[in-house]
Short mmCIF file of C-alpha atoms and ligand atoms in Angstrom, two decimals:
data_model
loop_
_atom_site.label_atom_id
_atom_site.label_comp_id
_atom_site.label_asym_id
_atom_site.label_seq_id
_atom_site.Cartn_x
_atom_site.Cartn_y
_atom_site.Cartn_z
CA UNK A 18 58.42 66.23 399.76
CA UNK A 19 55.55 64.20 398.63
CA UNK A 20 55.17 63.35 394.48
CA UNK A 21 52.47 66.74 394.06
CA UNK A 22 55.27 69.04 395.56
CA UNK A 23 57.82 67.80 393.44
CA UNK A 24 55.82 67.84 390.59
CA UNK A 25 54.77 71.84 391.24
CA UNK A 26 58.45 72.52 392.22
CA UNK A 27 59.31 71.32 388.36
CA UNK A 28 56.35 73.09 386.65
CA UNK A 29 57.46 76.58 388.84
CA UNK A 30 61.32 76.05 387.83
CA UNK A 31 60.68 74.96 384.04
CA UNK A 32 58.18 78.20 384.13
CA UNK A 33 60.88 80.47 385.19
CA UNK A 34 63.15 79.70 382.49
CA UNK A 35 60.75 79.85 379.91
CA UNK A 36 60.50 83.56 380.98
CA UNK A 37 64.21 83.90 380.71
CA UNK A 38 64.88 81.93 377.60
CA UNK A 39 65.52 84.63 375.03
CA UNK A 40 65.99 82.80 371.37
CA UNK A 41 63.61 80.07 370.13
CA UNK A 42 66.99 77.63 370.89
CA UNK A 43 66.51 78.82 374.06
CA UNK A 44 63.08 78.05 374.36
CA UNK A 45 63.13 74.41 372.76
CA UNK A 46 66.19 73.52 375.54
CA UNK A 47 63.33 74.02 378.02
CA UNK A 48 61.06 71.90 376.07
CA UNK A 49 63.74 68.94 375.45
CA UNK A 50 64.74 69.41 379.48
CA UNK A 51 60.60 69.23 380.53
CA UNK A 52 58.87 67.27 378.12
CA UNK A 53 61.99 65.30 376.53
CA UNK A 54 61.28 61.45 376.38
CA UNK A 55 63.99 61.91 378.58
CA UNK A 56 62.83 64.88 380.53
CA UNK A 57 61.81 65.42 384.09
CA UNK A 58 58.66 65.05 383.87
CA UNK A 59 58.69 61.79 381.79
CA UNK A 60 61.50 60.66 384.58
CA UNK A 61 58.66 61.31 387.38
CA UNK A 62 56.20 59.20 385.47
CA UNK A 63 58.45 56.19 385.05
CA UNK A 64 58.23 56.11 389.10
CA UNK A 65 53.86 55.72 388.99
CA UNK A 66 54.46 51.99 389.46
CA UNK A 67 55.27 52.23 392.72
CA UNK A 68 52.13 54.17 393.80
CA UNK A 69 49.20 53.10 394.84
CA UNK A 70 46.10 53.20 392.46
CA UNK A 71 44.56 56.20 394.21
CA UNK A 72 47.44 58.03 394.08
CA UNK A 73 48.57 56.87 390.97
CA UNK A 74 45.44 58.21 389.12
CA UNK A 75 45.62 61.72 391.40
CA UNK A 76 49.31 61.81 390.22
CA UNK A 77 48.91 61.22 386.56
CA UNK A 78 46.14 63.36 386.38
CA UNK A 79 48.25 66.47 388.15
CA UNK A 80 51.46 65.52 385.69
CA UNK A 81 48.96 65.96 382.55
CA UNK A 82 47.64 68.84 383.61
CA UNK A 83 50.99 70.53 384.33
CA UNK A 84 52.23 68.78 380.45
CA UNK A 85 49.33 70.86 379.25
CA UNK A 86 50.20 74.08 380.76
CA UNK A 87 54.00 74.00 379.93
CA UNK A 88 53.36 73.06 376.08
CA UNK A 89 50.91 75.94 376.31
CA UNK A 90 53.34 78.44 377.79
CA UNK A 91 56.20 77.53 375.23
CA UNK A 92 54.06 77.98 372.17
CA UNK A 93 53.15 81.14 373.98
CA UNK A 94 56.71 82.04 374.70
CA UNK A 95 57.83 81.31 370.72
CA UNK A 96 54.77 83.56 369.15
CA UNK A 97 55.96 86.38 371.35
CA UNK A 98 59.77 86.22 370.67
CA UNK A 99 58.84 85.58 366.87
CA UNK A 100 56.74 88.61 366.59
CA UNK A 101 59.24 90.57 368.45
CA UNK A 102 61.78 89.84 365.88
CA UNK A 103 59.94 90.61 363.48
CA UNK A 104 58.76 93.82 365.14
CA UNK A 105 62.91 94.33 365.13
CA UNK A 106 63.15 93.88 361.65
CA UNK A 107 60.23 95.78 360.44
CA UNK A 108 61.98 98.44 362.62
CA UNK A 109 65.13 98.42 360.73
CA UNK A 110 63.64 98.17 357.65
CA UNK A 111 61.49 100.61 357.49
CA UNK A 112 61.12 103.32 354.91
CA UNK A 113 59.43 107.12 355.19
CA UNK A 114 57.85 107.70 351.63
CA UNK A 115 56.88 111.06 352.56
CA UNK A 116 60.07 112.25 353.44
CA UNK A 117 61.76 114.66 351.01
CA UNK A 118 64.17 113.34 348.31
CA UNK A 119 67.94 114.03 349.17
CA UNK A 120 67.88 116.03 345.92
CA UNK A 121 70.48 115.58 343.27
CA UNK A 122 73.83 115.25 343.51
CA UNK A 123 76.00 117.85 342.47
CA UNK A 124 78.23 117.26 340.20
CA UNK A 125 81.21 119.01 337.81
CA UNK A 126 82.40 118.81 334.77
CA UNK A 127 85.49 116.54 333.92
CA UNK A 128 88.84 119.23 334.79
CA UNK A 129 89.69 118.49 331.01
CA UNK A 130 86.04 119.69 329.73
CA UNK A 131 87.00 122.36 332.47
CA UNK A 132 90.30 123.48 331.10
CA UNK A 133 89.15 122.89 327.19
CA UNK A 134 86.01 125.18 327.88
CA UNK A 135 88.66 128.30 329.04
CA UNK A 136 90.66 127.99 325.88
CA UNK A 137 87.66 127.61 324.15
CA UNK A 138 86.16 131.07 325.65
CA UNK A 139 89.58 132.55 325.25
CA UNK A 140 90.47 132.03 321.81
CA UNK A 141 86.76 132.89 320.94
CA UNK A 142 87.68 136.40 322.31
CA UNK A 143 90.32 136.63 319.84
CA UNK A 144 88.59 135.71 317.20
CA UNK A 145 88.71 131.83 316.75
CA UNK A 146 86.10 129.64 315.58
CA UNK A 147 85.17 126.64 317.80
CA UNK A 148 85.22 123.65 314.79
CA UNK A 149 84.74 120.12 315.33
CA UNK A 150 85.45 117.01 313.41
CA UNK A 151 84.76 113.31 313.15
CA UNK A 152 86.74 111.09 315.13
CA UNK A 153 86.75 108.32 312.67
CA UNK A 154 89.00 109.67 310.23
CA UNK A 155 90.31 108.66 306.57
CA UNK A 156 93.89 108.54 305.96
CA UNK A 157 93.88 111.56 303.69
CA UNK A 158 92.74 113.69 306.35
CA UNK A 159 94.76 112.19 308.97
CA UNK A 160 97.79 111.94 307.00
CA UNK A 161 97.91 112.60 303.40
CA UNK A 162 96.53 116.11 303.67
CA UNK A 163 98.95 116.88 306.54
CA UNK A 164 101.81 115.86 304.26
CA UNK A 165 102.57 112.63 306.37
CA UNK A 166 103.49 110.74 303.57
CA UNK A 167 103.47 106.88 303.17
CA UNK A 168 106.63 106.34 305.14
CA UNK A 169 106.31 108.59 308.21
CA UNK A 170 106.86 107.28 311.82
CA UNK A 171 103.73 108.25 312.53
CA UNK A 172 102.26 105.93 310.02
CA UNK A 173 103.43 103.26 311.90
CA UNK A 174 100.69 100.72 312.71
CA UNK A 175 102.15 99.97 316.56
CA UNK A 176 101.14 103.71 316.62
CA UNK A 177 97.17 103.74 315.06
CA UNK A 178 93.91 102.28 315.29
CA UNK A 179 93.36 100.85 311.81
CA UNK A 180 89.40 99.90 311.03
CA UNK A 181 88.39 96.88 308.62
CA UNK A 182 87.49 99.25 305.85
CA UNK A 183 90.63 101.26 305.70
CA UNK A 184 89.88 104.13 308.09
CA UNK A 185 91.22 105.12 311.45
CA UNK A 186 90.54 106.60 314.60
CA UNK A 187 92.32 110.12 314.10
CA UNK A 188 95.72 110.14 315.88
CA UNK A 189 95.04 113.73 316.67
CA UNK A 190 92.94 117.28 315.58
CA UNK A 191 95.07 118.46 313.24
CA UNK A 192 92.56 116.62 310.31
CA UNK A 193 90.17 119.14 311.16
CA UNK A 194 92.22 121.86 310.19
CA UNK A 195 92.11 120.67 306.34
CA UNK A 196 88.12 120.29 306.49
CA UNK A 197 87.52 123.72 308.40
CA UNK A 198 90.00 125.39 305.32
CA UNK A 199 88.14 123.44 302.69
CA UNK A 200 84.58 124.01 304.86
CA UNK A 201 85.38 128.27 305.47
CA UNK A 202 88.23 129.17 303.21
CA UNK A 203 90.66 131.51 304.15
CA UNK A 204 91.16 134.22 306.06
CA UNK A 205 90.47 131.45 309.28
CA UNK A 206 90.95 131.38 312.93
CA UNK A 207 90.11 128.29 314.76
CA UNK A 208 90.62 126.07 317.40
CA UNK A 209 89.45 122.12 316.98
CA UNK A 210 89.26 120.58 320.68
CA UNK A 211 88.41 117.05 320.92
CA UNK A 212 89.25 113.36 321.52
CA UNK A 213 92.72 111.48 319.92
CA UNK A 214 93.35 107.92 319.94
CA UNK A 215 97.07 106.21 320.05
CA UNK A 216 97.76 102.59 319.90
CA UNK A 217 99.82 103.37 323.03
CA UNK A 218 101.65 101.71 325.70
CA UNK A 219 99.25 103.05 328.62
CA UNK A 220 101.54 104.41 331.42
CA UNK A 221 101.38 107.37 333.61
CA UNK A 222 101.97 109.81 331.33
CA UNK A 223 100.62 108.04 328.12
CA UNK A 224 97.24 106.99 327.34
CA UNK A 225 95.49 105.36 324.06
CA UNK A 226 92.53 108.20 324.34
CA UNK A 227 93.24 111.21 325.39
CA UNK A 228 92.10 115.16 324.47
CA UNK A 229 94.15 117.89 321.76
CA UNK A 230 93.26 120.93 320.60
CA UNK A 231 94.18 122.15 317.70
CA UNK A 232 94.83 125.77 316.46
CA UNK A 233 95.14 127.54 313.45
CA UNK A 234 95.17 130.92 312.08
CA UNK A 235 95.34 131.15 308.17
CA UNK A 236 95.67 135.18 306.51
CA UNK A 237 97.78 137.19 304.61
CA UNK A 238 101.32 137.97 305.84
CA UNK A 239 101.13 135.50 309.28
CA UNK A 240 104.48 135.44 310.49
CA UNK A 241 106.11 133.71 313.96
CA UNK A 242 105.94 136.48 315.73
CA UNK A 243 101.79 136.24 315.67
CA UNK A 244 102.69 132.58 316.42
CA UNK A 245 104.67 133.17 319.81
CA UNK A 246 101.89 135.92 320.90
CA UNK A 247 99.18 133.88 320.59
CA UNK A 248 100.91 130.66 322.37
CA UNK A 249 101.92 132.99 325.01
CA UNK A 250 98.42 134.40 325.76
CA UNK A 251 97.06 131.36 325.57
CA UNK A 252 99.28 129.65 328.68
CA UNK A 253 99.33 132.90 330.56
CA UNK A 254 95.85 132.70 330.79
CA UNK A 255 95.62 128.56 331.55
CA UNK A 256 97.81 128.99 334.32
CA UNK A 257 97.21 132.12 335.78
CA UNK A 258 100.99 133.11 336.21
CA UNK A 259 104.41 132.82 334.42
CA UNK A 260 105.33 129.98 333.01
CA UNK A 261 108.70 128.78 331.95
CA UNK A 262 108.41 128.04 328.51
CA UNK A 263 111.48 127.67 325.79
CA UNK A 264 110.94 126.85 322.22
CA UNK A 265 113.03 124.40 319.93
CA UNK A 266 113.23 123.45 316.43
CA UNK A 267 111.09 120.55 316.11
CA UNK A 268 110.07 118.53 312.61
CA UNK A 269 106.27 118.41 311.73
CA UNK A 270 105.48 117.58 308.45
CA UNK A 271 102.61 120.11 308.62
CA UNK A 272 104.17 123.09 309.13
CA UNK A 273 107.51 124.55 308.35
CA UNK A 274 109.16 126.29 310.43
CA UNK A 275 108.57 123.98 313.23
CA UNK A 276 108.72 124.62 316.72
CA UNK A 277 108.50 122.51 320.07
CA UNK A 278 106.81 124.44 322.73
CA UNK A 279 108.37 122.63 325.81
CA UNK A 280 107.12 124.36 329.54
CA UNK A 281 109.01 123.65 332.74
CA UNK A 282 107.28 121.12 334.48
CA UNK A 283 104.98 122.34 337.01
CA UNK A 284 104.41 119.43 339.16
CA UNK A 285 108.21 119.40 340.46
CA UNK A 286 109.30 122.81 339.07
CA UNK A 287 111.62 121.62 337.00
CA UNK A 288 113.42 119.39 339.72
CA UNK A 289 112.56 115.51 337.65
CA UNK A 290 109.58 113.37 338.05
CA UNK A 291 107.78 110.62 335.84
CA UNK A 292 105.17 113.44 334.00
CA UNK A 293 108.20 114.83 332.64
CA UNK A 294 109.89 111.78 332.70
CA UNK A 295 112.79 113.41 334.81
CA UNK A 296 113.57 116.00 332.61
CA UNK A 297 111.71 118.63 334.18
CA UNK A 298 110.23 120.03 331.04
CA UNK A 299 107.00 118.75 329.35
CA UNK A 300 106.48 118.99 325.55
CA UNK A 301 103.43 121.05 325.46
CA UNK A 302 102.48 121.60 322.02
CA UNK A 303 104.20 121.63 318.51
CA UNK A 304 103.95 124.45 316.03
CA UNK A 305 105.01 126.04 313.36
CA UNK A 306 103.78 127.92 310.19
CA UNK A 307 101.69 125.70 308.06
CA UNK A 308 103.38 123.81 305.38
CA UNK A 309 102.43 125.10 301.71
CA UNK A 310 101.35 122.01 301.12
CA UNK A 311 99.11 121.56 303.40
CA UNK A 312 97.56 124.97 302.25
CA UNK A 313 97.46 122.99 298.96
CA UNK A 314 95.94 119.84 300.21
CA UNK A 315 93.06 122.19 301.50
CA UNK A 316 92.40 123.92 297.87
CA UNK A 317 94.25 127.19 299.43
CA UNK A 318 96.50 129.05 297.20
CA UNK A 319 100.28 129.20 299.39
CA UNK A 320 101.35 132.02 297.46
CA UNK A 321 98.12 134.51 298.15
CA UNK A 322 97.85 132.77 302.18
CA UNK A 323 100.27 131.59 304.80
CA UNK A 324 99.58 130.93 308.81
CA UNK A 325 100.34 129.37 311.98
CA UNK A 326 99.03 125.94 313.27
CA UNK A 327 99.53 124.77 316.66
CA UNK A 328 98.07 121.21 318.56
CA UNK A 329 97.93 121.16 322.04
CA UNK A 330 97.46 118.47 324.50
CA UNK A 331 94.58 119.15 326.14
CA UNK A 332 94.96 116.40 328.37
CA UNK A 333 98.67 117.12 329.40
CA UNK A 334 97.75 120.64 330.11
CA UNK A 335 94.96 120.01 332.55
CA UNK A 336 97.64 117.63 334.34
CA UNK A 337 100.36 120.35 334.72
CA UNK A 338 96.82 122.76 335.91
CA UNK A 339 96.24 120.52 338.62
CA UNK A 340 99.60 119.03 339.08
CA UNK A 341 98.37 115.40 338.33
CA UNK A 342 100.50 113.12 338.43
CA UNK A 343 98.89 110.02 336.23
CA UNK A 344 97.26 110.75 333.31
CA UNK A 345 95.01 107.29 333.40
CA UNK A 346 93.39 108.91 336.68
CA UNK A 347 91.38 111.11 333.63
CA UNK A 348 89.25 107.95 331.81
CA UNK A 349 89.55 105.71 335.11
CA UNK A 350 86.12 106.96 335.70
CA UNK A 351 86.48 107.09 339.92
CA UNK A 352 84.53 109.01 341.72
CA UNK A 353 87.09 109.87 344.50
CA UNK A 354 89.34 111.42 341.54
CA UNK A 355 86.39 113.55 339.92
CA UNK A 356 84.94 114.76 342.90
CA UNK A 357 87.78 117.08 343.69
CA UNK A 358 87.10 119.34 340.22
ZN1 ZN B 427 108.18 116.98 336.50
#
């Protein structure tokens, strides 16, 4: 094979792997393996010495020329895989303006909003007034006026948010049942939902914020027995079936008689688990007839009006409802949790 021959036989092979190299490493292998100071072609040059003149000058002239058209073909080569990756990625990135928006997501309300709106309807049926109250409270209305004095466990600043100035964030509704007597006056039927705060130990079945709502019913001549219907109306119609409820003596300073509404725990029927802390009953709500001096606290005369107060967690409820198991699930704010209600 004479020195032309070779020299084609190179520029065909180096041309054939241009057109398989794929990636721009690819590519510059070819380049390093052709044009290289150490390439092939530089190799065939180093033997020109040898030649003749003549041929030497026909040879060096053939070897340019076939430089020329390989550095040609691999800038060539690199455009067309650079615009083809681009082409890839304008592809995949593309974006249809005109197509329609997915529309908005439906959503639903929190199962606690859920289960406070059908109390809410409920006791509005019977009568009840839907009140509402700050939850920044003083300590008259959080305590004083619901004859918690001084001394009281519940006092206990483990159990409260204290602010700089003196106020609180309201341990629970009952507050608001002093400020709707001294807002309406007797005769009164209400209901105060809303949000409680507790300087609490946060486990699965206690949280620092969580949701109450309060009852009361203030008239002439209110006795226990109006007590007891109204509690059981009110879970009949939360749970949609019979519940197992028992009531015990229970001390509240704000009412007196008190009672502790306890129901059977619905999440293991009674059989243990940590909602009910293996007892198989969950406190549901305390009650009682309102102490006189709370009456008196709210500028109501005890000897004209009497009534029944109840406060019910809200919160706890809506976990028996849906037989939830960890109260923190509620404020955790997860998606995968509220998109079941
Ligand atoms: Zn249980």
């Amino acid at each position: 094979m004479d020195l032309d021959q070779t020299i084609s036989a190179l520029h065909s092979a180096f041309v054939a792997q241009l057109d398989r190299a794929s990636t721009l490493e690819a590519i510059e292998a070819v380049r390093v393996e052709a044009l290289g100071r150490k390439g092939k072609l530089s190799e065939i040059s180093k033997n020109f010495g040898k030649l003749p003149p003549e041929e030497r000058k026909t040879a060096g002239a053939r070897l340019n020329q076939v430089k020329q058209d390989l550095e040609a073909r691999l800038e060539a080569r690199k455009a067309d895989l650079q615009s083809t990756a681009l082409d890839a990625q304008l592809e995949s990135e593309w974006l249809d303006l005109t197509a329609p928006a997915p529309g908005p997501r439906p959503g639903s309300l929190h199962p606690v909003t859920q289960v406070q709106r059908e109390i809410e309807d409920l006791f509005v049926s019977l009568g009840f007034t839907v009140l509402d109250g700050p939850e920044v409270e003083t300590e008259f209305y959080n305590f004083d006026a619901l004859n918690i004095p001084a001394d009281h466990p519940a006092r206990d600043m483990q159990d409260t948010f204290w602010l700089k100035d003196g106020r609180l964030l309201r341990t629970h509704t009952s507050p608001v049942q002093v400020r709707g007597l001294e807002k309406l006056g007797p005769p009164l039927k209400m209901i105060a939902p809303g949000r409680v705060f507790r300087n609490e130990e946060v486990d699965p079945s206690h949280e620092h914020t969580f949701y109450q709502l309060e009852g009361m019913m203030v008239d002439r001549d209110v006795s226990v027995a109006h007590l007891i219907y109204f509690m059981k109306t009110l879970l009949s119609a939360v749970f949609h079936r019979d519940v197992t409820v028992r009531l015990r003596p229970g001390f509240f300073p704000f009412v007196e008689p008190g009672f502790e509404l306890d129901i059977q725990c619905i999440i293991c029927a009674g059989k243990g688990c940590p909602v009910c802390k293996q007892s198989g009953w969950v406190e549901l709500l305390p009650c009682g007839l309102v102490n006189p001096a709370v009456l008196r606290y709210s500028g109501v005369d005890p000897e004209q009006w009497n009534g029944f107060a109840f406060g019910l967690g809200l919160t706890r409820l809506a976990m028996m409802r849906y037989g939830i198991d960890d109260i923190r699930l509620f404020s955790s704010g997860d998606l995968r949790f509220l998109r079941q209600f």
